[in-house]
XYZ file of N, CA and C in Angstrom:
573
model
N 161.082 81.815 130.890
C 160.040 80.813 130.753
C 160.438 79.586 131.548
N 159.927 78.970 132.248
C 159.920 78.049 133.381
C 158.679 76.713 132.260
N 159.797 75.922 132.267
C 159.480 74.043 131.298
C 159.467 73.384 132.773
N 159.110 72.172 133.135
C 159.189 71.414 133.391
C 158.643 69.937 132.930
N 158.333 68.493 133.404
C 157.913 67.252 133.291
C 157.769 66.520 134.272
N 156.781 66.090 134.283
C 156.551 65.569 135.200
C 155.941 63.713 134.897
N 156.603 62.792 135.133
C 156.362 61.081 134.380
C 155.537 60.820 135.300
N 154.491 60.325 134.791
C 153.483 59.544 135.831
C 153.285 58.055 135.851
N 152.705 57.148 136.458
C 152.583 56.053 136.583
C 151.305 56.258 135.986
N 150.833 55.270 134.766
C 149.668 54.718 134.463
C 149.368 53.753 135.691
N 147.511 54.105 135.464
C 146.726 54.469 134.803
C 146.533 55.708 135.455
N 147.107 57.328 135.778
C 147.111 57.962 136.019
C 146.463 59.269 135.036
N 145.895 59.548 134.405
C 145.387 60.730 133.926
C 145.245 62.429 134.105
N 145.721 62.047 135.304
C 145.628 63.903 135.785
C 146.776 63.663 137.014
N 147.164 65.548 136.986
C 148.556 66.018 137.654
C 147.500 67.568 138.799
N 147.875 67.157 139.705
C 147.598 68.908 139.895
C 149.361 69.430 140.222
N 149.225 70.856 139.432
C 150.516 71.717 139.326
C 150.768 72.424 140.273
N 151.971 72.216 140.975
C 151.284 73.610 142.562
C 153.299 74.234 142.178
N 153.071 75.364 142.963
C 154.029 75.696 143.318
C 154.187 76.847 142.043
N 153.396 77.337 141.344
C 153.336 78.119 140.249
C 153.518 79.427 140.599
N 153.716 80.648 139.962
C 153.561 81.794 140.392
C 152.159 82.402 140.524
N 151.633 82.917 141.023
C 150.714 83.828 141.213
C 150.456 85.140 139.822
N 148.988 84.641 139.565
C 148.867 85.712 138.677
C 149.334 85.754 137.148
N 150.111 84.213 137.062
C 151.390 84.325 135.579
C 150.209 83.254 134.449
N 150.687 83.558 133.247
C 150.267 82.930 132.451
C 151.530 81.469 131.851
N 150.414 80.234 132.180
C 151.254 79.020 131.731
C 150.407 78.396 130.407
N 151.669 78.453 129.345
C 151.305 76.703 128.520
C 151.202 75.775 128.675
N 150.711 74.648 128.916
C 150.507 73.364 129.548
C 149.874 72.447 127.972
N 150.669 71.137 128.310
C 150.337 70.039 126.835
C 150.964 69.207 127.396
N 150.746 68.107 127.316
C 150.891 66.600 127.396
C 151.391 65.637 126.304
N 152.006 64.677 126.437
C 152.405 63.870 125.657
C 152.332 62.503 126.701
N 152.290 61.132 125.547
C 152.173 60.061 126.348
C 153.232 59.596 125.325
N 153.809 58.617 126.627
C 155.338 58.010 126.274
C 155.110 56.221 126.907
N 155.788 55.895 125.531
C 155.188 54.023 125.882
C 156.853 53.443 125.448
N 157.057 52.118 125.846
C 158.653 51.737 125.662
C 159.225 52.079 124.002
N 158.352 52.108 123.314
C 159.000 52.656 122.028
C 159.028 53.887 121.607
N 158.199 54.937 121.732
C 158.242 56.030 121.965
C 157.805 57.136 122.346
N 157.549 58.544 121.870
C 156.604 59.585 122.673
C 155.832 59.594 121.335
N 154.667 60.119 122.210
C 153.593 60.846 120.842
C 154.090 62.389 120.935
N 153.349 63.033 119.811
C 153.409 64.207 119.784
C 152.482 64.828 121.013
N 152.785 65.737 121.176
C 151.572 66.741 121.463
C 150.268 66.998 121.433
N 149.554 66.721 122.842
C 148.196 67.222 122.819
C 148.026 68.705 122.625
N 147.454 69.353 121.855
C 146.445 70.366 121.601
C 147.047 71.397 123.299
N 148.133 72.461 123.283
C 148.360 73.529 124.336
C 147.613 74.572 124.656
N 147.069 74.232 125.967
C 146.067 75.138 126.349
C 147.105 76.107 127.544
N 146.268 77.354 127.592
C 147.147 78.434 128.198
C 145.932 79.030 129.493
N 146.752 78.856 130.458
C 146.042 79.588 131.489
C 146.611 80.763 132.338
N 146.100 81.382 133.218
C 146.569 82.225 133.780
C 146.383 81.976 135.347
N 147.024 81.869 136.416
C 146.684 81.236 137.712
C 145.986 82.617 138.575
N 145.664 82.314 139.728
C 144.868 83.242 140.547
C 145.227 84.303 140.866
N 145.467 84.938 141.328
C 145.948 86.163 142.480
C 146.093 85.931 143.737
N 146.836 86.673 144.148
C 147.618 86.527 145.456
C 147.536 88.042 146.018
N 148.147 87.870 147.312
C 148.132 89.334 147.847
C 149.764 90.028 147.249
N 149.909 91.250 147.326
C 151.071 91.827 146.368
C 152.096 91.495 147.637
N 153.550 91.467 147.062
C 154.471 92.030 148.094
C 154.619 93.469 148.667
N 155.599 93.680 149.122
C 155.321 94.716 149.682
C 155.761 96.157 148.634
N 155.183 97.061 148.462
C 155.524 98.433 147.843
C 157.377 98.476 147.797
N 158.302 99.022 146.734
C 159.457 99.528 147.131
C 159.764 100.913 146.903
N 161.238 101.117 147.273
C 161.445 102.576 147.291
C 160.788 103.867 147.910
N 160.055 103.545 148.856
C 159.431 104.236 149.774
C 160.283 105.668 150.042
N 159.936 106.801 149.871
C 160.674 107.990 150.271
C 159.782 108.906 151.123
N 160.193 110.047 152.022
C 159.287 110.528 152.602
C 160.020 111.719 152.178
N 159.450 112.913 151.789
C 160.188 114.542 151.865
C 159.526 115.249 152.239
N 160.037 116.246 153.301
C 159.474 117.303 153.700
C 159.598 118.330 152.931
N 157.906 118.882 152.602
C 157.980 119.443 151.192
C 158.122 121.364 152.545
N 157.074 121.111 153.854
C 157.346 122.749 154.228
C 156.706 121.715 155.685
N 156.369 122.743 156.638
C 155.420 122.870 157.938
C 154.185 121.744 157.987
N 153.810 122.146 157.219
C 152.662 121.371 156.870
C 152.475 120.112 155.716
N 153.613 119.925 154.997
C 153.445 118.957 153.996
C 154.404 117.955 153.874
N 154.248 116.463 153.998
C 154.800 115.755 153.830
C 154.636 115.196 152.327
N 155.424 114.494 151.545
C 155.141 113.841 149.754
C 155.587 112.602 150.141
N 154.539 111.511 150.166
C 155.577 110.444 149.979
C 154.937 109.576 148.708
N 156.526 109.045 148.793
C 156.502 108.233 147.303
C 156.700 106.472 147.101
N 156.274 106.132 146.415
C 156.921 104.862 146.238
C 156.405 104.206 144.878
N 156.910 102.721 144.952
C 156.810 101.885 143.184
C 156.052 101.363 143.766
N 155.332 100.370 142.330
C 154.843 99.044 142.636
C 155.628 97.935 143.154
N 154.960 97.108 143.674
C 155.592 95.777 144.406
C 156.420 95.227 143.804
N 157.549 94.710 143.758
C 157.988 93.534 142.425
C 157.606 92.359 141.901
N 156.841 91.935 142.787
C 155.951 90.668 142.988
C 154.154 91.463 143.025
N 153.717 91.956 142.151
C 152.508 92.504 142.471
C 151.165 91.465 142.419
N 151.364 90.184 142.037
C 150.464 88.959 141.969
C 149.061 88.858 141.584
N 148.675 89.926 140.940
C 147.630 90.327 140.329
C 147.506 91.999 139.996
N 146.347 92.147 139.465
C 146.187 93.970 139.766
C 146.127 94.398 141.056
N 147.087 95.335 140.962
C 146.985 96.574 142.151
C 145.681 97.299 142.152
N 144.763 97.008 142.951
C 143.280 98.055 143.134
C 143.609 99.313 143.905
N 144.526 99.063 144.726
C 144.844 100.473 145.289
C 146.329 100.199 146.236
N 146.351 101.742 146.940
C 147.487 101.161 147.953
C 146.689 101.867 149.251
N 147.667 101.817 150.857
C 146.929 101.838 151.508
C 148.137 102.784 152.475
N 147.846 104.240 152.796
C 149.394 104.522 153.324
C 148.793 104.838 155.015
N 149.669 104.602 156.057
C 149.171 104.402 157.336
C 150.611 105.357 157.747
N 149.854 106.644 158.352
C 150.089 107.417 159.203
C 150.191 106.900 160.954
N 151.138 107.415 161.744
C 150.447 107.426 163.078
C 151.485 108.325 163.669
N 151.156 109.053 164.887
C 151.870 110.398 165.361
C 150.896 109.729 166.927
N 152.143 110.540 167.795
C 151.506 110.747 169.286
C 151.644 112.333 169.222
N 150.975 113.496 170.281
C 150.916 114.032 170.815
C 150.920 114.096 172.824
N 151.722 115.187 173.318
C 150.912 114.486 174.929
C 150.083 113.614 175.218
N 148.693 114.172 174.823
C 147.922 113.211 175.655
C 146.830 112.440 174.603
N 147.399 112.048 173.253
C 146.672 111.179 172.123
C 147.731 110.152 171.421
N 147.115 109.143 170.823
C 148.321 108.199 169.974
C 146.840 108.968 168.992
N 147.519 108.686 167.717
C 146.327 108.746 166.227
C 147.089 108.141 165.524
N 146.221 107.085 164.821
C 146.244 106.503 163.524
C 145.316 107.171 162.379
N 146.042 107.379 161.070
C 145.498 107.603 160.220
C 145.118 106.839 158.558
N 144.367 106.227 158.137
C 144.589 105.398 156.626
C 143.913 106.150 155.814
N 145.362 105.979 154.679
C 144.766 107.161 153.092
C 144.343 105.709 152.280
N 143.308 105.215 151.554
C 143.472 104.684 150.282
C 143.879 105.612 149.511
N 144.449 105.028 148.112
C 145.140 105.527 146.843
C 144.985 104.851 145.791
N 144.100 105.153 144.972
C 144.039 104.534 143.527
C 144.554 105.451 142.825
N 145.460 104.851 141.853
C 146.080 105.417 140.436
C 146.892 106.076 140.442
N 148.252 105.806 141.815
C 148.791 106.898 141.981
C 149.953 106.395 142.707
N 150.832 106.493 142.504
C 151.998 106.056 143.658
C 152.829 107.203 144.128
N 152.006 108.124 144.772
C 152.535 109.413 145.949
C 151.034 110.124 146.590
N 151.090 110.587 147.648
C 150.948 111.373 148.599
C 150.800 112.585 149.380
N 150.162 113.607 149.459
C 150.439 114.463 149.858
C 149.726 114.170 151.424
N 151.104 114.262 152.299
C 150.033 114.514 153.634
C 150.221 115.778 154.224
N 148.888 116.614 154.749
C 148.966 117.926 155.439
C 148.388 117.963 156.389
N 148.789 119.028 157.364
C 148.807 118.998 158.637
C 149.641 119.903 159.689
N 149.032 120.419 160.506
C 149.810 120.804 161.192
C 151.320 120.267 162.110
N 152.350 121.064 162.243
C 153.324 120.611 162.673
C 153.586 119.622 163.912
N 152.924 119.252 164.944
C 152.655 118.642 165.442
C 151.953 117.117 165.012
N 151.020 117.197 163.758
C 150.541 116.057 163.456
C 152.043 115.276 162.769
N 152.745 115.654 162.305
C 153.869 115.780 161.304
C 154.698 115.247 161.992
N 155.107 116.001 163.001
C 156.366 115.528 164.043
C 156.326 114.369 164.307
N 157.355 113.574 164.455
C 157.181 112.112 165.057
C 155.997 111.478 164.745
N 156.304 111.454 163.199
C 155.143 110.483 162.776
C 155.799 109.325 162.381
N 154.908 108.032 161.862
C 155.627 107.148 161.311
C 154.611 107.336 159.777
N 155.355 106.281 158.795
C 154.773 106.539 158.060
C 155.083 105.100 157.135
N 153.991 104.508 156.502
C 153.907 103.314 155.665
C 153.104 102.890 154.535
N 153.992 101.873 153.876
C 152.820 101.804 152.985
C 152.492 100.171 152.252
N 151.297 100.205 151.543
C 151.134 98.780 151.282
C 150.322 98.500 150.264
N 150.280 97.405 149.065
C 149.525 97.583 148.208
C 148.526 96.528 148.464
N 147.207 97.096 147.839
C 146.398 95.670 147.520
C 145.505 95.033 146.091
N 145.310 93.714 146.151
C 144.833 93.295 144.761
C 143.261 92.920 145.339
N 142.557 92.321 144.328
C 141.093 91.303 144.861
C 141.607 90.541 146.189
N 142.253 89.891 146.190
C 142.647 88.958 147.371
C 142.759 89.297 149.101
N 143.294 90.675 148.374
C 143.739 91.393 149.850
C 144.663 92.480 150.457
N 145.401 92.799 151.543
C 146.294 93.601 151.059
C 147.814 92.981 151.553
N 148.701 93.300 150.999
C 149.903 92.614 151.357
C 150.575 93.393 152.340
N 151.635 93.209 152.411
C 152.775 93.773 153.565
C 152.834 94.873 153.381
N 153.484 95.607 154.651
C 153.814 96.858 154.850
C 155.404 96.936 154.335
N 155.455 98.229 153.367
C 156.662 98.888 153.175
C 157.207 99.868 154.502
N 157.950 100.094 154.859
C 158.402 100.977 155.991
C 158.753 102.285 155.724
N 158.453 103.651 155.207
C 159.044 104.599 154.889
C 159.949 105.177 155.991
N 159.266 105.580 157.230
C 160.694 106.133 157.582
C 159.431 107.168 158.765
N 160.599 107.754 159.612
C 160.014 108.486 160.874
C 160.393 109.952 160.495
N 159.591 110.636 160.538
C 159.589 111.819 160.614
C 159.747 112.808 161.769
N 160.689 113.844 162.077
C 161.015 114.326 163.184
C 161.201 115.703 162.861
N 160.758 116.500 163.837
C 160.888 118.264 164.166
C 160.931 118.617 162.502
N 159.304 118.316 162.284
C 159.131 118.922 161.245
C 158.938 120.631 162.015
N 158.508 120.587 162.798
C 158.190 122.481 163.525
C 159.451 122.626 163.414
N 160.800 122.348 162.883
C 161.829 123.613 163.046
C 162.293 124.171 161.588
N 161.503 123.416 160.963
C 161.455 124.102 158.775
C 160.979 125.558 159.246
N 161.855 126.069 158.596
C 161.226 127.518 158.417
C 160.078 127.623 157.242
N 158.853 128.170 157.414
C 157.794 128.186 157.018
C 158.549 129.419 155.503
N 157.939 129.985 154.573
C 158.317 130.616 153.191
C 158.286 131.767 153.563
N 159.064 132.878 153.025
C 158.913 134.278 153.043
C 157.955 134.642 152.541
N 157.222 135.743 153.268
C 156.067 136.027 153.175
C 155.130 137.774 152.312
N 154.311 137.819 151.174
C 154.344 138.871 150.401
C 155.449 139.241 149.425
N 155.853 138.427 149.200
C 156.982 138.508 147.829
C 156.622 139.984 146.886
N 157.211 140.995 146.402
C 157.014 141.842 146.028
C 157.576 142.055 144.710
N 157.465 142.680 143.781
C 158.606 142.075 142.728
C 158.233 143.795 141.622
N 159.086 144.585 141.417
C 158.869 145.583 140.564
C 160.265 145.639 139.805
N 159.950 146.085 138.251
C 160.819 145.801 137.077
C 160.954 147.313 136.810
N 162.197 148.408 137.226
C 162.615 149.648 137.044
C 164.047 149.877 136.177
N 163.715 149.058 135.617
C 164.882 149.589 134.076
C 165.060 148.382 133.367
N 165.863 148.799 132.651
C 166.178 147.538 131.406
C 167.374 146.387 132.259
N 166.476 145.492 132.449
C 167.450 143.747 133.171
C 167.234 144.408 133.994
N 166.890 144.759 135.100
C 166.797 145.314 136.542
C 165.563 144.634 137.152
N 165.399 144.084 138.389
C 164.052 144.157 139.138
C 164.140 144.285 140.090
N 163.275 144.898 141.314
C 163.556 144.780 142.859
C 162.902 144.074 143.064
N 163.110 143.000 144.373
C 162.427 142.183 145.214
C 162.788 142.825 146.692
N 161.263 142.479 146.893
C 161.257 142.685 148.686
C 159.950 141.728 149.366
N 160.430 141.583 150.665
C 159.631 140.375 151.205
C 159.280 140.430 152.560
N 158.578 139.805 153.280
C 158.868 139.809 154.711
C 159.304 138.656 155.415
N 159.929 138.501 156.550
C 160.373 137.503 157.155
C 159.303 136.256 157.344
N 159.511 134.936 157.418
C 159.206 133.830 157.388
C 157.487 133.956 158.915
N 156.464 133.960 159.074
C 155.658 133.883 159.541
C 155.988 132.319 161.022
N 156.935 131.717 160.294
C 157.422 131.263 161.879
C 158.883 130.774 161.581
N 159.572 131.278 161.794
C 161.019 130.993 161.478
C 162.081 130.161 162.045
N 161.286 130.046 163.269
C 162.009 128.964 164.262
C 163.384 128.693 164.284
N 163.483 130.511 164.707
C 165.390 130.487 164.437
C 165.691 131.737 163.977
N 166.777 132.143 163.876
C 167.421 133.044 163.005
C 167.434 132.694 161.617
N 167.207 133.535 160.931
C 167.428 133.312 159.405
C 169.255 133.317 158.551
N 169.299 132.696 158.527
C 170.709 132.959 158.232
C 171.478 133.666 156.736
N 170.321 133.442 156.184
C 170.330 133.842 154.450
C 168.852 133.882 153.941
N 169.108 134.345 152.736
C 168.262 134.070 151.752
C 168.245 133.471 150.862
N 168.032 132.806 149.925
C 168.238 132.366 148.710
C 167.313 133.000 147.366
N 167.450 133.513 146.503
C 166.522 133.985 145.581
C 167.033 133.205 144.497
N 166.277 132.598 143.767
C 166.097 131.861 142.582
C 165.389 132.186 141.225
N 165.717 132.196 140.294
C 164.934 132.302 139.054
C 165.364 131.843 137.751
N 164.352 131.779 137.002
C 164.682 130.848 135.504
C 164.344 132.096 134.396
N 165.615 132.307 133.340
C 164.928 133.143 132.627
C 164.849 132.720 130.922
């Protein structure tokens, strides 16, 4: 909680308050002070100040979920200076012979799915930013994305038959673009 005082010179009656936070709720009351002493307290009225534009989003992460899918994530602002109405995440990728920009709004949600082919993906940048009534604030920086085309895409027709007691076979086919030798497999399960 943030007190201050401020002494005025009579016949002075009014203060304007600046330098407040954005968006916060203040108590405000008065007292008048004469060479013998203070009065009590006028009657504390409580306000809440305006809105502002947010700071910027934190914790920004980008993961490559496969080929085609990027997740990105992030918090609210720490300074959000009113309600968050949405956020605003800004894509942009070159190809040879194009630059593209792309903008997602996002209400109610702090992540992302972006899809796309490997090329849109590759050498992208990627950002983000929140906004209130006022406007939108700064850009968070997530991060550059590179040779998403060399993820090996998922094994493909998963097959799965159960021939005795605790036993199952799996069989599959190789990755539909593998971009590489396969070096292993991994098989996973929860039982």
């Amino acid at each position: 909680m943030y007190s201050d005082y401020y002494p005025l010179d009579c016949p002075t009656e009014s203060i304007t308050l600046s330098g407040l936070e954005p968006y916060s709720v203040y108590k405000i009351s008065v007292i008048a002070v004469n060479i013998h002493d203070f009065s009590s307290n006028s009657s504390t009225s409580e306000i809440r100040t305006l809105q502002d534009v947010p700071s910027a989003p934190v914790n920004v992460s980008l993961s490559v979920i496969n080929n085609d899918t990027l997740l990105v994530t992030w918090e609210p602002p720490l300074r959000p200076n009113g309600i968050i109405l949405y956020y605003e995440v800004h894509k942009a990728y070159s190809t040879d012979s194009q630059s593209t920009e792309i903008y997602y709004n996002i209400t109610m949600s702090t992540h992302l799915f972006i899809t796309g082919n490997s090329s849109s993906l590759s050498n992208c940048t990627i950002r983000v930013r929140a906004a209130t009534s006022v406007g939108l604030g700064s850009w968070s920086f997530a991060g550059v994305v590179s040779n998403v085309s060399r993820i090996t895409s998922e094994p493909q027709n998963l097959y799965i038959y159960s021939y005795g007691v605790g036993t199952v076979y799996l069989r599959w086919y190789q990755p539909a673009r593998p971009n590489g030798i396969i070096q292993y497999y991994e098989v996973q399960y929860v039982g």
